Amino acid sequence: MNNCHTRHSGGTVSILAQTGGHRILVTGSGGRLGRLVRAACRRTGTGSNRVIFQSRGPGADLRWSPGDDLMALPRCDAVLALWGETSVAADDADANAQLAQISRQVAQACGAGRVFHMSSAAVYGPGQALREDDPAQPANPYGHSKLAMEKRVAGWQTTDAELRHCLLRVANVVGADSLAPALRDMAGPATLDRFADGAGPRRSYLAASDLLRLLAALMDLPDARLPGVLNVAAPRPVEMEALLQAAGKRVIWRPAPPTALQDVTLDAGALQKLVPGLAFLNNANDLIRDWTDLEAAQ
């Protein structure tokens, strides 16, 4: 049964009767990543879980904006907070922390027991096989903003007895990262930085479909096993060049500027131990195929 949609009227959502499973509210579903996750939900469903997608604009299950009446929100078991500020000015590091505060209020209003906050690999800065306990050394304002959010959430992890907060340090999601405009521009070539070793950028990646499946797997974990911070990525890094080639794009190389980061890759060992039965797409061709299928399904 596809449980990705609910009936709605005005600002309220009517939850259909169901047995078993979890009710999950996904906020910020009007963004690039949110639209891909919604398409994945329509394509594959969520088993016995029911996912309710929120957006400020039309097209989602629930049209609601921060500042609207919290009483208009549905009851749910968990909140996945996809909303976030990506174009962050250097003097606005608190932007994502403020959104995390709204996510907390939403979860409390919904009676949720868990809220998953979308952090980013950008909190680490450059490096290879970065682990959750490695120092956070952001290299740009976006990373600093996500780290400020994490620090805010860490305080709630010690004080909120009825609400579990889990920070997901998510890798680049195909179709929702800095490479997305080049993938969508079918007419022209894509430009990549070439570094001193002759290679281009390497990143940890994740398919949007795998993010949805991971959410369901995390919901099945008991509270005691839900980590406070978790890297979310496929096991092996991917060359951006390989993704562009899989998408049929011609690559134009330019010398990497001093500020360019060649490697931002995550160690996904903790994730693999937490959900050992969950396989992730990790081949450039498979990642691009999943993205094109989701684009077509929107």
JSON list of C-alpha atoms in Angstrom, two decimals, residues 149-266:
[
{"chain": "A", "resi": 149, "resn": "MET", "atom": "CA", "xyz": [22.58, 24.18, 14.17]},
{"chain": "A", "resi": 150, "resn": "GLU", "atom": "CA", "xyz": [24.22, 21.02, 15.50]},
{"chain": "A", "resi": 151, "resn": "LYS", "atom": "CA", "xyz": [25.39, 22.84, 18.62]},
{"chain": "A", "resi": 152, "resn": "ARG", "atom": "CA", "xyz": [21.86, 24.10, 19.25]},
{"chain": "A", "resi": 153, "resn": "VAL", "atom": "CA", "xyz": [20.43, 20.60, 18.81]},
{"chain": "A", "resi": 154, "resn": "ALA", "atom": "CA", "xyz": [23.10, 19.08, 21.08]},
{"chain": "A", "resi": 155, "resn": "GLY", "atom": "CA", "xyz": [21.71, 21.14, 23.94]},
{"chain": "A", "resi": 156, "resn": "TRP", "atom": "CA", "xyz": [18.24, 19.71, 23.40]},
{"chain": "A", "resi": 157, "resn": "GLN", "atom": "CA", "xyz": [19.62, 16.18, 23.30]},
{"chain": "A", "resi": 158, "resn": "THR", "atom": "CA", "xyz": [20.46, 16.54, 26.98]},
{"chain": "A", "resi": 159, "resn": "THR", "atom": "CA", "xyz": [17.28, 18.35, 28.07]},
{"chain": "A", "resi": 160, "resn": "ASP", "atom": "CA", "xyz": [14.34, 17.00, 26.00]},
{"chain": "A", "resi": 161, "resn": "ALA", "atom": "CA", "xyz": [13.22, 13.87, 27.84]},
{"chain": "A", "resi": 162, "resn": "GLU", "atom": "CA", "xyz": [10.24, 13.15, 25.58]},
{"chain": "A", "resi": 163, "resn": "LEU", "atom": "CA", "xyz": [11.83, 13.99, 22.22]},
{"chain": "A", "resi": 164, "resn": "ARG", "atom": "CA", "xyz": [14.83, 12.28, 20.64]},
{"chain": "A", "resi": 165, "resn": "HIS", "atom": "CA", "xyz": [16.98, 14.45, 18.36]},
{"chain": "A", "resi": 166, "resn": "CYS", "atom": "CA", "xyz": [19.09, 12.75, 15.68]},
{"chain": "A", "resi": 167, "resn": "LEU", "atom": "CA", "xyz": [21.50, 14.77, 13.53]},
{"chain": "A", "resi": 168, "resn": "LEU", "atom": "CA", "xyz": [21.98, 13.29, 10.07]},
{"chain": "A", "resi": 169, "resn": "ARG", "atom": "CA", "xyz": [25.22, 14.43, 8.45]},
{"chain": "A", "resi": 170, "resn": "VAL", "atom": "CA", "xyz": [24.06, 13.77, 4.94]},
{"chain": "A", "resi": 171, "resn": "ALA", "atom": "CA", "xyz": [26.41, 13.37, 1.98]},
{"chain": "A", "resi": 172, "resn": "ASN", "atom": "CA", "xyz": [25.77, 15.00, -1.38]},
{"chain": "A", "resi": 173, "resn": "VAL", "atom": "CA", "xyz": [22.40, 13.85, -2.69]},
{"chain": "A", "resi": 174, "resn": "VAL", "atom": "CA", "xyz": [22.35, 13.30, -6.45]},
{"chain": "A", "resi": 175, "resn": "GLY", "atom": "CA", "xyz": [20.16, 15.94, -8.06]},
{"chain": "A", "resi": 176, "resn": "ALA", "atom": "CA", "xyz": [20.14, 18.18, -4.97]},
{"chain": "A", "resi": 177, "resn": "ASP", "atom": "CA", "xyz": [23.78, 19.25, -4.66]},
{"chain": "A", "resi": 178, "resn": "SER", "atom": "CA", "xyz": [26.09, 21.73, -6.38]},
{"chain": "A", "resi": 179, "resn": "LEU", "atom": "CA", "xyz": [26.33, 19.42, -9.40]},
{"chain": "A", "resi": 180, "resn": "ALA", "atom": "CA", "xyz": [22.56, 19.46, -9.98]},
{"chain": "A", "resi": 181, "resn": "PRO", "atom": "CA", "xyz": [22.45, 22.52, -12.28]},
{"chain": "A", "resi": 182, "resn": "ALA", "atom": "CA", "xyz": [25.04, 20.93, -14.57]},
{"chain": "A", "resi": 183, "resn": "LEU", "atom": "CA", "xyz": [23.11, 17.66, -14.63]},
{"chain": "A", "resi": 184, "resn": "ARG", "atom": "CA", "xyz": [19.92, 19.47, -15.58]},
{"chain": "A", "resi": 185, "resn": "ASP", "atom": "CA", "xyz": [21.53, 21.60, -18.29]},
{"chain": "A", "resi": 186, "resn": "MET", "atom": "CA", "xyz": [21.29, 19.09, -21.12]},
{"chain": "A", "resi": 187, "resn": "ALA", "atom": "CA", "xyz": [22.51, 21.59, -23.71]},
{"chain": "A", "resi": 188, "resn": "GLY", "atom": "CA", "xyz": [25.94, 22.51, -22.45]},
{"chain": "A", "resi": 189, "resn": "PRO", "atom": "CA", "xyz": [29.07, 20.93, -20.98]},
{"chain": "A", "resi": 190, "resn": "ALA", "atom": "CA", "xyz": [29.87, 20.91, -17.28]},
{"chain": "A", "resi": 191, "resn": "THR", "atom": "CA", "xyz": [32.91, 22.55, -15.70]},
{"chain": "A", "resi": 192, "resn": "LEU", "atom": "CA", "xyz": [34.96, 20.76, -13.04]},
{"chain": "A", "resi": 193, "resn": "ASP", "atom": "CA", "xyz": [38.05, 21.75, -11.06]},
{"chain": "A", "resi": 194, "resn": "ARG", "atom": "CA", "xyz": [41.21, 19.81, -11.80]},
{"chain": "A", "resi": 195, "resn": "PHE", "atom": "CA", "xyz": [43.57, 19.44, -8.86]},
{"chain": "A", "resi": 196, "resn": "ALA", "atom": "CA", "xyz": [47.33, 18.99, -8.66]},
{"chain": "A", "resi": 197, "resn": "ASP", "atom": "CA", "xyz": [47.11, 15.18, -9.00]},
{"chain": "A", "resi": 198, "resn": "GLY", "atom": "CA", "xyz": [45.17, 15.54, -12.26]},
{"chain": "A", "resi": 199, "resn": "ALA", "atom": "CA", "xyz": [41.88, 14.36, -10.76]},
{"chain": "A", "resi": 200, "resn": "GLY", "atom": "CA", "xyz": [38.65, 16.19, -10.02]},
{"chain": "A", "resi": 201, "resn": "PRO", "atom": "CA", "xyz": [36.43, 16.49, -6.95]},
{"chain": "A", "resi": 202, "resn": "ARG", "atom": "CA", "xyz": [35.45, 13.38, -4.97]},
{"chain": "A", "resi": 203, "resn": "ARG", "atom": "CA", "xyz": [32.45, 13.30, -2.70]},
{"chain": "A", "resi": 204, "resn": "SER", "atom": "CA", "xyz": [30.38, 10.88, -0.70]},
{"chain": "A", "resi": 205, "resn": "TYR", "atom": "CA", "xyz": [26.97, 10.56, -2.35]},
{"chain": "A", "resi": 206, "resn": "LEU", "atom": "CA", "xyz": [23.50, 9.31, -1.55]},
{"chain": "A", "resi": 207, "resn": "ALA", "atom": "CA", "xyz": [20.46, 8.57, -3.71]},
{"chain": "A", "resi": 208, "resn": "ALA", "atom": "CA", "xyz": [17.25, 10.30, -2.67]},
{"chain": "A", "resi": 209, "resn": "SER", "atom": "CA", "xyz": [15.49, 6.92, -2.81]},
{"chain": "A", "resi": 210, "resn": "ASP", "atom": "CA", "xyz": [17.99, 5.55, -0.29]},
{"chain": "A", "resi": 211, "resn": "LEU", "atom": "CA", "xyz": [17.33, 8.46, 2.07]},
{"chain": "A", "resi": 212, "resn": "LEU", "atom": "CA", "xyz": [13.66, 7.52, 2.12]},
{"chain": "A", "resi": 213, "resn": "ARG", "atom": "CA", "xyz": [14.45, 3.85, 2.78]},
{"chain": "A", "resi": 214, "resn": "LEU", "atom": "CA", "xyz": [16.89, 4.81, 5.52]},
{"chain": "A", "resi": 215, "resn": "LEU", "atom": "CA", "xyz": [14.22, 6.89, 7.23]},
{"chain": "A", "resi": 216, "resn": "ALA", "atom": "CA", "xyz": [11.98, 3.84, 7.47]},
{"chain": "A", "resi": 217, "resn": "ALA", "atom": "CA", "xyz": [14.86, 1.75, 8.83]},
{"chain": "A", "resi": 218, "resn": "LEU", "atom": "CA", "xyz": [15.75, 4.34, 11.48]},
{"chain": "A", "resi": 219, "resn": "MET", "atom": "CA", "xyz": [12.12, 4.47, 12.60]},
{"chain": "A", "resi": 220, "resn": "ASP", "atom": "CA", "xyz": [12.28, 0.75, 13.36]},
{"chain": "A", "resi": 221, "resn": "LEU", "atom": "CA", "xyz": [15.21, 1.21, 15.77]},
{"chain": "A", "resi": 222, "resn": "PRO", "atom": "CA", "xyz": [14.53, 1.38, 19.50]},
{"chain": "A", "resi": 223, "resn": "ASP", "atom": "CA", "xyz": [15.33, 4.70, 21.18]},
{"chain": "A", "resi": 224, "resn": "ALA", "atom": "CA", "xyz": [18.42, 3.27, 22.84]},
{"chain": "A", "resi": 225, "resn": "ARG", "atom": "CA", "xyz": [20.01, 2.53, 19.44]},
{"chain": "A", "resi": 226, "resn": "LEU", "atom": "CA", "xyz": [19.20, 5.83, 17.75]},
{"chain": "A", "resi": 227, "resn": "PRO", "atom": "CA", "xyz": [22.45, 7.82, 17.60]},
{"chain": "A", "resi": 228, "resn": "GLY", "atom": "CA", "xyz": [22.77, 11.51, 18.31]},
{"chain": "A", "resi": 229, "resn": "VAL", "atom": "CA", "xyz": [24.90, 12.07, 15.18]},
{"chain": "A", "resi": 230, "resn": "LEU", "atom": "CA", "xyz": [25.12, 9.83, 12.12]},
{"chain": "A", "resi": 231, "resn": "ASN", "atom": "CA", "xyz": [26.95, 10.05, 8.80]},
{"chain": "A", "resi": 232, "resn": "VAL", "atom": "CA", "xyz": [24.55, 9.23, 5.97]},
{"chain": "A", "resi": 233, "resn": "ALA", "atom": "CA", "xyz": [26.27, 8.16, 2.77]},
{"chain": "A", "resi": 234, "resn": "ALA", "atom": "CA", "xyz": [26.81, 5.24, 0.44]},
{"chain": "A", "resi": 235, "resn": "PRO", "atom": "CA", "xyz": [29.91, 3.22, 1.40]},
{"chain": "A", "resi": 236, "resn": "ARG", "atom": "CA", "xyz": [32.27, 4.41, -1.35]},
{"chain": "A", "resi": 237, "resn": "PRO", "atom": "CA", "xyz": [33.04, 7.95, -2.56]},
{"chain": "A", "resi": 238, "resn": "VAL", "atom": "CA", "xyz": [32.18, 8.90, -6.15]},
{"chain": "A", "resi": 239, "resn": "GLU", "atom": "CA", "xyz": [34.08, 11.03, -8.64]},
{"chain": "A", "resi": 240, "resn": "MET", "atom": "CA", "xyz": [31.97, 13.93, -9.83]},
{"chain": "A", "resi": 241, "resn": "GLU", "atom": "CA", "xyz": [33.42, 13.30, -13.29]},
{"chain": "A", "resi": 242, "resn": "ALA", "atom": "CA", "xyz": [31.95, 9.77, -13.23]},
{"chain": "A", "resi": 243, "resn": "LEU", "atom": "CA", "xyz": [28.49, 11.14, -12.41]},
{"chain": "A", "resi": 244, "resn": "LEU", "atom": "CA", "xyz": [28.65, 13.63, -15.27]},
{"chain": "A", "resi": 245, "resn": "GLN", "atom": "CA", "xyz": [29.83, 10.95, -17.67]},
{"chain": "A", "resi": 246, "resn": "ALA", "atom": "CA", "xyz": [27.00, 8.66, -16.57]},
{"chain": "A", "resi": 247, "resn": "ALA", "atom": "CA", "xyz": [24.60, 11.50, -17.33]},
{"chain": "A", "resi": 248, "resn": "GLY", "atom": "CA", "xyz": [26.09, 11.91, -20.81]},
{"chain": "A", "resi": 249, "resn": "LYS", "atom": "CA", "xyz": [27.65, 15.28, -20.01]},
{"chain": "A", "resi": 250, "resn": "ARG", "atom": "CA", "xyz": [30.86, 16.58, -21.54]},
{"chain": "A", "resi": 251, "resn": "VAL", "atom": "CA", "xyz": [33.34, 17.85, -18.96]},
{"chain": "A", "resi": 252, "resn": "ILE", "atom": "CA", "xyz": [35.43, 21.01, -19.32]},
{"chain": "A", "resi": 253, "resn": "TRP", "atom": "CA", "xyz": [38.34, 21.21, -16.89]},
{"chain": "A", "resi": 254, "resn": "ARG", "atom": "CA", "xyz": [39.69, 24.31, -15.18]},
{"chain": "A", "resi": 255, "resn": "PRO", "atom": "CA", "xyz": [42.55, 24.69, -12.68]},
{"chain": "A", "resi": 256, "resn": "ALA", "atom": "CA", "xyz": [41.18, 24.32, -9.15]},
{"chain": "A", "resi": 257, "resn": "PRO", "atom": "CA", "xyz": [41.25, 27.62, -7.23]},
{"chain": "A", "resi": 258, "resn": "PRO", "atom": "CA", "xyz": [42.88, 27.67, -3.79]},
{"chain": "A", "resi": 259, "resn": "THR", "atom": "CA", "xyz": [39.48, 27.54, -2.07]},
{"chain": "A", "resi": 260, "resn": "ALA", "atom": "CA", "xyz": [38.31, 24.41, -3.92]},
{"chain": "A", "resi": 261, "resn": "LEU", "atom": "CA", "xyz": [37.96, 21.17, -1.93]},
{"chain": "A", "resi": 262, "resn": "GLN", "atom": "CA", "xyz": [39.00, 17.99, -3.70]},
{"chain": "A", "resi": 263, "resn": "ASP", "atom": "CA", "xyz": [37.85, 15.47, -1.08]},
{"chain": "A", "resi": 264, "resn": "VAL", "atom": "CA", "xyz": [34.91, 15.58, 1.30]},
{"chain": "A", "resi": 265, "resn": "THR", "atom": "CA", "xyz": [34.17, 11.92, 1.95]},
{"chain": "A", "resi": 266, "resn": "LEU", "atom": "CA", "xyz": [32.48, 10.22, 4.87]}
]
